PDB file of C-alpha atoms in Angstrom:
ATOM      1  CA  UNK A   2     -29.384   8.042  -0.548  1.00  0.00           C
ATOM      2  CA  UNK A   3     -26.832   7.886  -3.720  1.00  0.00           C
ATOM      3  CA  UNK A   4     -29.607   7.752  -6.682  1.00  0.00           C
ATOM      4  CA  UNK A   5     -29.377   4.710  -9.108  1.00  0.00           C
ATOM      5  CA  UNK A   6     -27.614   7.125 -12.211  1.00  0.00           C
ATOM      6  CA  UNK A   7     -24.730   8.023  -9.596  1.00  0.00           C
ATOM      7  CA  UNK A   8     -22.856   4.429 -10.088  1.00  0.00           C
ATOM      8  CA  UNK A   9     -19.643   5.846  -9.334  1.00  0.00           C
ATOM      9  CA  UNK A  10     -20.893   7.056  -6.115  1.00  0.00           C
ATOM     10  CA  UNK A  11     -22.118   3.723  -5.577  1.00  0.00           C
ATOM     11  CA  UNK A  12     -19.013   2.101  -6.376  1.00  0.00           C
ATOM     12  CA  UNK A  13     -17.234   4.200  -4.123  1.00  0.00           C
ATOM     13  CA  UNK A  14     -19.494   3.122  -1.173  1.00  0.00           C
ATOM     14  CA  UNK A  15     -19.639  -0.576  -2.468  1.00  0.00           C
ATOM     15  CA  UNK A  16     -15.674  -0.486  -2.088  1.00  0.00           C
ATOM     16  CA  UNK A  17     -16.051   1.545   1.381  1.00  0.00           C
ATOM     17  CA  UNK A  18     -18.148  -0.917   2.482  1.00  0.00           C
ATOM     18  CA  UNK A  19     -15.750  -3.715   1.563  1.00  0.00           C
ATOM     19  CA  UNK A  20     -12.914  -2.191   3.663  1.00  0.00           C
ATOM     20  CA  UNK A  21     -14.837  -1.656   6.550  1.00  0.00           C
ATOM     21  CA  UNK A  22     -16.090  -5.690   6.516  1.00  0.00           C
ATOM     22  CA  UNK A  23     -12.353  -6.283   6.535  1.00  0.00           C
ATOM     23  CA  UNK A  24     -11.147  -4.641   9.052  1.00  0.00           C
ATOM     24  CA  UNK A  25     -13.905  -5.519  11.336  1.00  0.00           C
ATOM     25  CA  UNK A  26     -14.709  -9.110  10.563  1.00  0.00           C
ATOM     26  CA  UNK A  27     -12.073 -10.754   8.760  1.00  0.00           C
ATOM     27  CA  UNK A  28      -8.701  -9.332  10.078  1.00  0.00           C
ATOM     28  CA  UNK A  29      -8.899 -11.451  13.516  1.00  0.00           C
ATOM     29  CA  UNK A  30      -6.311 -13.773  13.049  1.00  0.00           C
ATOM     30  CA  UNK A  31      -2.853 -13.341  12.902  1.00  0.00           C
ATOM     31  CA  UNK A  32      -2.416 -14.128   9.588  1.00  0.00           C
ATOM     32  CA  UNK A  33      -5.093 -13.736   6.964  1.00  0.00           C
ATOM     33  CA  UNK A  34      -4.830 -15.268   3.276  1.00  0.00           C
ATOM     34  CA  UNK A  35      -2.506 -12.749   1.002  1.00  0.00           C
ATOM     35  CA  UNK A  36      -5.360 -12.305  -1.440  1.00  0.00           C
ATOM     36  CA  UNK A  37      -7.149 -10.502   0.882  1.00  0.00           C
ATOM     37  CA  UNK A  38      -4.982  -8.198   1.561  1.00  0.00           C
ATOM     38  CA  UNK A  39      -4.269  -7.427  -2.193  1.00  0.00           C
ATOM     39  CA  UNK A  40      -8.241  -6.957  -2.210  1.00  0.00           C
ATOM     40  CA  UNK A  41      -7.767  -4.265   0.663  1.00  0.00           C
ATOM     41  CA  UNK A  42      -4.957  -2.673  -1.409  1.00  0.00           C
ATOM     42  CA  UNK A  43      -6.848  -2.295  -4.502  1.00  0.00           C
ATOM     43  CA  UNK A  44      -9.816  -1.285  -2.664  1.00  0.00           C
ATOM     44  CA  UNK A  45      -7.996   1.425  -0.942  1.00  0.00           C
ATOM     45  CA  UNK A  46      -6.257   2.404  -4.667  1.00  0.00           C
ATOM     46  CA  UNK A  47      -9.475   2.783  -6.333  1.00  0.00           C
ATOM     47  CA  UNK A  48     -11.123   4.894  -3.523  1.00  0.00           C
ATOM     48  CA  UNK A  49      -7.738   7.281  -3.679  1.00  0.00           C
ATOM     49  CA  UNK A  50      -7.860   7.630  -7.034  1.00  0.00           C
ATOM     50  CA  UNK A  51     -11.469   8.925  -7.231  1.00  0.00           C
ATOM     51  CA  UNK A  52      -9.833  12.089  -4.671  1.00  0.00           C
ATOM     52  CA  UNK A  53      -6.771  12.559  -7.204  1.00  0.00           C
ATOM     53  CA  UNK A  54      -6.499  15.072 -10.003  1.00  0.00           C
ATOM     54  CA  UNK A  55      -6.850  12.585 -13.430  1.00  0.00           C
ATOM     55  CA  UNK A  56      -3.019  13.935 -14.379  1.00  0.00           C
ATOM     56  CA  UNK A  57      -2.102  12.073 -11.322  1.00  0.00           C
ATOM     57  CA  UNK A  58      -0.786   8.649 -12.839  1.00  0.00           C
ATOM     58  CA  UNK A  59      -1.442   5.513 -10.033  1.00  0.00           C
ATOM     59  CA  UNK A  60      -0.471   2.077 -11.041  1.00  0.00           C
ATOM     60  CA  UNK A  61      -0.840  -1.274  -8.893  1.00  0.00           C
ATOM     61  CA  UNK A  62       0.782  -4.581 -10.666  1.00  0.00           C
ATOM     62  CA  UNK A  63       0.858  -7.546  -8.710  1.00  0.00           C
ATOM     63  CA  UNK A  64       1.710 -10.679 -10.193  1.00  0.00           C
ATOM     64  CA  UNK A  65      -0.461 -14.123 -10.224  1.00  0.00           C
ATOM     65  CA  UNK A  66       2.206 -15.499  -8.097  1.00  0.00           C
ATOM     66  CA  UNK A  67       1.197 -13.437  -5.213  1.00  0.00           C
ATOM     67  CA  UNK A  68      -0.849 -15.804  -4.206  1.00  0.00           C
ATOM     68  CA  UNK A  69      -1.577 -18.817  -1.840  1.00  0.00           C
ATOM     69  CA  UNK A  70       0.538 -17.977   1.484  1.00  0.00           C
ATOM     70  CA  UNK A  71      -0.797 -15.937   4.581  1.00  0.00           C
ATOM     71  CA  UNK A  72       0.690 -12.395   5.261  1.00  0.00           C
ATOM     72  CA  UNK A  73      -0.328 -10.716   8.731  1.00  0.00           C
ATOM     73  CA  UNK A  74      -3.299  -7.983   8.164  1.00  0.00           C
ATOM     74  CA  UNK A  75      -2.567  -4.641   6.976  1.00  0.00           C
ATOM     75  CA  UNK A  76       0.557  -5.084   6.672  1.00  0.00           C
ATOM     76  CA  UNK A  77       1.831  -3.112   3.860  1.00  0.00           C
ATOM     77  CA  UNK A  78      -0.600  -0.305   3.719  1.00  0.00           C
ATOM     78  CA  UNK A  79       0.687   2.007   5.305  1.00  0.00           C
ATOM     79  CA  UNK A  80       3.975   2.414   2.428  1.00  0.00           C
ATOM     80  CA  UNK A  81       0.699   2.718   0.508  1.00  0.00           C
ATOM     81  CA  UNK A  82      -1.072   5.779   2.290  1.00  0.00           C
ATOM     82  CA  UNK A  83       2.191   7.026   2.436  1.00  0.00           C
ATOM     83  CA  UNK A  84       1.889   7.858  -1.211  1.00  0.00           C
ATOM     84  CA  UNK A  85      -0.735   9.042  -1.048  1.00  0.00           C
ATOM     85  CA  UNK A  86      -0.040  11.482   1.505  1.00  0.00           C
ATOM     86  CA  UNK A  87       2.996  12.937  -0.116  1.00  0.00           C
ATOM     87  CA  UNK A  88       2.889  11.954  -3.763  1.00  0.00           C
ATOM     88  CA  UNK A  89       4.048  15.546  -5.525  1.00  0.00           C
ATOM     89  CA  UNK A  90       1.965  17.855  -6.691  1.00  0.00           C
ATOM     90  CA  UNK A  91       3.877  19.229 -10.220  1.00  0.00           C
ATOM     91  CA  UNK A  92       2.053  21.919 -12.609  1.00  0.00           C
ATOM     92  CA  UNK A  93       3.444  20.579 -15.831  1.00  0.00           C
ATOM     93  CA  UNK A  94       5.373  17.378 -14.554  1.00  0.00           C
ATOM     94  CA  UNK A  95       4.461  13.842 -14.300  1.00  0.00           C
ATOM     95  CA  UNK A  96       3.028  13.077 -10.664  1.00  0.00           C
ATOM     96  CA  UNK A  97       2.698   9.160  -9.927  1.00  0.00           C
ATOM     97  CA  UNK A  98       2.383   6.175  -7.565  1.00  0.00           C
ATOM     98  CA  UNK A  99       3.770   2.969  -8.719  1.00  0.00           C
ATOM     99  CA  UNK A 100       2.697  -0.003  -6.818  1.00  0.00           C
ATOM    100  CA  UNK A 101       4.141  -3.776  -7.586  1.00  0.00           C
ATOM    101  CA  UNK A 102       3.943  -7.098  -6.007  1.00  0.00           C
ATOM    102  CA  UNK A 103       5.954 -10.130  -6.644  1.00  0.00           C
ATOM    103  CA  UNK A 104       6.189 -13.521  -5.090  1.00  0.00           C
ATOM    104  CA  UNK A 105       9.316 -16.176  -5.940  1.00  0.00           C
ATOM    105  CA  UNK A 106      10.755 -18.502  -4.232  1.00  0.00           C
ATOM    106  CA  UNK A 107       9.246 -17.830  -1.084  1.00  0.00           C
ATOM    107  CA  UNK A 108      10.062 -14.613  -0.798  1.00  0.00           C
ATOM    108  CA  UNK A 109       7.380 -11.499  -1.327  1.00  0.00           C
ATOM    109  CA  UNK A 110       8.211  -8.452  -2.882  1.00  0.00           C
ATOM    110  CA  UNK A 111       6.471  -5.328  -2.374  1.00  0.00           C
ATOM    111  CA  UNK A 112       7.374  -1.691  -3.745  1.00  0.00           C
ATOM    112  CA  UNK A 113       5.749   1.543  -3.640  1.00  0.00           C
ATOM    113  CA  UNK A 114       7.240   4.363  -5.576  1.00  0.00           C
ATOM    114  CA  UNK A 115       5.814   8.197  -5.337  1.00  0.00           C
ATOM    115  CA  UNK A 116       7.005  11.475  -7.022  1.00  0.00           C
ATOM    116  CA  UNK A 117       7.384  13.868  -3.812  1.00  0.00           C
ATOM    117  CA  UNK A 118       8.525  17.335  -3.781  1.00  0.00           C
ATOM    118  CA  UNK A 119       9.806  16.971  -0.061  1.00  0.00           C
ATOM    119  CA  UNK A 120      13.067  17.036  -0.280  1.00  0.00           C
ATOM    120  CA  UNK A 121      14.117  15.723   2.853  1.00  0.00           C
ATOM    121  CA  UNK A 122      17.127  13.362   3.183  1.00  0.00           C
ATOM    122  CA  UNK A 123      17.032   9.646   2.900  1.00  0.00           C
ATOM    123  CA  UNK A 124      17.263   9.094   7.162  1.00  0.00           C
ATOM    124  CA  UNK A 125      14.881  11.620   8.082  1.00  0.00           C
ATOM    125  CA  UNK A 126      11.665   9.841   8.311  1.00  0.00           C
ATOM    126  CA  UNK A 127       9.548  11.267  11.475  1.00  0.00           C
ATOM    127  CA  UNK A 128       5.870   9.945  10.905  1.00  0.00           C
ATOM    128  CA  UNK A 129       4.960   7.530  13.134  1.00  0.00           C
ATOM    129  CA  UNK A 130       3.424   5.247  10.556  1.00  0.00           C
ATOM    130  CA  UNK A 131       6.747   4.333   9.192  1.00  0.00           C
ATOM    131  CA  UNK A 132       8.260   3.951  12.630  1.00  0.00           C
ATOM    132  CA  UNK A 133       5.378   1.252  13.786  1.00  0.00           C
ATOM    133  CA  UNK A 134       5.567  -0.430  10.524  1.00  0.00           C
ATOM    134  CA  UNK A 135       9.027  -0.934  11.053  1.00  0.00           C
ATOM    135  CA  UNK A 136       8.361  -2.323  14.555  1.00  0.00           C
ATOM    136  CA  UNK A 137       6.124  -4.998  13.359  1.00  0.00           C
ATOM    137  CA  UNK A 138       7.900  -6.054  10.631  1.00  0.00           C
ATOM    138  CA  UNK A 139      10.776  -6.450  13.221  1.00  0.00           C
ATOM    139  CA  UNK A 140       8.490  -8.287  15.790  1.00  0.00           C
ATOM    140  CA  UNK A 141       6.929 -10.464  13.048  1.00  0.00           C
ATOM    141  CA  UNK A 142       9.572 -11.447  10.985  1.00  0.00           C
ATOM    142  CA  UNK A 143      12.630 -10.898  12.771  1.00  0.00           C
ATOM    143  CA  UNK A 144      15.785 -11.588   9.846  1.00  0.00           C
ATOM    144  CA  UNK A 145      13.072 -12.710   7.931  1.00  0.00           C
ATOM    145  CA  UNK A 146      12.239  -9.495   5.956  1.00  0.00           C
ATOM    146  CA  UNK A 147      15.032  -6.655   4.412  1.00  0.00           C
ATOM    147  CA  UNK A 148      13.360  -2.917   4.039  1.00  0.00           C
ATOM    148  CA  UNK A 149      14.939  -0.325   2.300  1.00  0.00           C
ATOM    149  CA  UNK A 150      13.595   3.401   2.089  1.00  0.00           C
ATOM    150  CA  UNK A 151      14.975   5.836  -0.175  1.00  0.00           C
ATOM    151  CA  UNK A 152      14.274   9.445  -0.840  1.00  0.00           C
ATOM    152  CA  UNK A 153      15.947  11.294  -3.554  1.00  0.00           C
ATOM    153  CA  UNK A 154      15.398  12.852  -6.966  1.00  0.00           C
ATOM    154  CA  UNK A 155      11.810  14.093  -6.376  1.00  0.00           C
ATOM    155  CA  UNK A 156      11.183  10.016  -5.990  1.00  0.00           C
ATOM    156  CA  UNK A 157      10.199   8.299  -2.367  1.00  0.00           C
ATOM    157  CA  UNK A 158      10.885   4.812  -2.634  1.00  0.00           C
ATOM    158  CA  UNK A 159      10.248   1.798  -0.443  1.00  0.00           C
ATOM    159  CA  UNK A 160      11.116  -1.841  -1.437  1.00  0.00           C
ATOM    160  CA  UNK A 161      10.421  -4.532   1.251  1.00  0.00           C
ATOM    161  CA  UNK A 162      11.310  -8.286   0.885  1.00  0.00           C
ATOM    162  CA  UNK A 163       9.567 -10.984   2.913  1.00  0.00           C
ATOM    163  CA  UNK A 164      10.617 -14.269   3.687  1.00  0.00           C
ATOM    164  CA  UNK A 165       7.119 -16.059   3.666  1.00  0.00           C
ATOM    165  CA  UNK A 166       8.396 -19.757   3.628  1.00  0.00           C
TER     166      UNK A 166
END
C-alpha cells in the first residue's frame, strides 16, 4: 500500500520486516552469530530515529572487531530501548544517544549513553526490563560479565563487559 515515491516508508517497512524475520526465525538457538545481533541493533536505531525530532543526535559505533563469536539473542537491547524511552527532551540543549561496541581480547564491550532529565539516583532503577536483563546476564554468564549503571548529570549510562572466550 506504501506508493513507489514513499521510499522512506518503504525502508521503514523493509527494516520492520527484517526484525520481525529475526525474532521469529532466526533467534532459536541459544546463541546466534554477534553480527546478527548488531543487524537487529541497527535495525531497531534506524526505525527510532525516523520517530525522533532531527535535533535529537543518535550515534551507533561498533568496531570491525565485533565480530566472529556468538552472543545469546537480544541480549543487549533492551539498554538500547532504554534510551530511547527516556533520552531527554531539552528546548535549546543537546539531546543524544551514544551507542558503542568493542571487542578485545575476548572480552565485548557494549555502552549506551542517553541525556535524561529524570533525575533519579544512581540505585533506583524500577523497570522491569533492567531487572530481567540483569537476571540473564547473571544466569548466562555468571562472573563472566561486569555491568555498571550510572545516572547522574542529566546523563544515564550503562557500560557492560562480556567475557565471550
Amino acid at each position: 500500500l506504501i506508493d513507489k515515491t514513499n521510499s522512506g516508508a518503504r525502508n521503514a517497512l523493509h527494516k520492520f520486516s527484517e526484525m520481525l524475520r529475526y525474532q521469529l526465525y532466526e533467534m532459536n538457538d541459544d546463541k546466534i552469530p554477534v553480527e546478527k545481533e548488531i543487524r537487529y541493533l541497527n535495525d531497531y536505531v534506524d526505525l527510532q530515529k525516523l520517530r525522533n525530532d532531527p535535533g535529537y543526535s543518535v550515534s551507533f559505533t561498533c568496531e570491525p572487531s565485533v565480530s566472529g563469536f556468538v552472543i545469546e539473542p537480544l541480549l543487549l537491547i533492551p539498554f538500547v530501548e532504554n534510551a530511547f524511552k527516556h533520552i531527554s527532551h531539552f528546548k535549546g540543549q543537546l539531546n543524544y544517544i551514544r551507542i558503542a561496541m568493542n571487542y578485545t581480547d575476548g572480552e565485548l564491550y557494549f555502552e549506551v549513553e542517553n541525556s535524561t532529565e529524570e533525575p533519579a539516583a544512581a540505585t533506583d532503577y524500577r523497570g522491569i526490563g533492567l531487572t530481567n536483563v540483569k537476571r540473564r546476564l547473571a544466569l548466562l554468564y555468571p562472573v563472566k560479565h561486569r555491568l555498571e549503571i550510572s545516572n547522574k548529570n542529566q546523563q544515564f549510562k550503562v557500560a557492560l563487559r562480556i567475557k565471550i572466550k
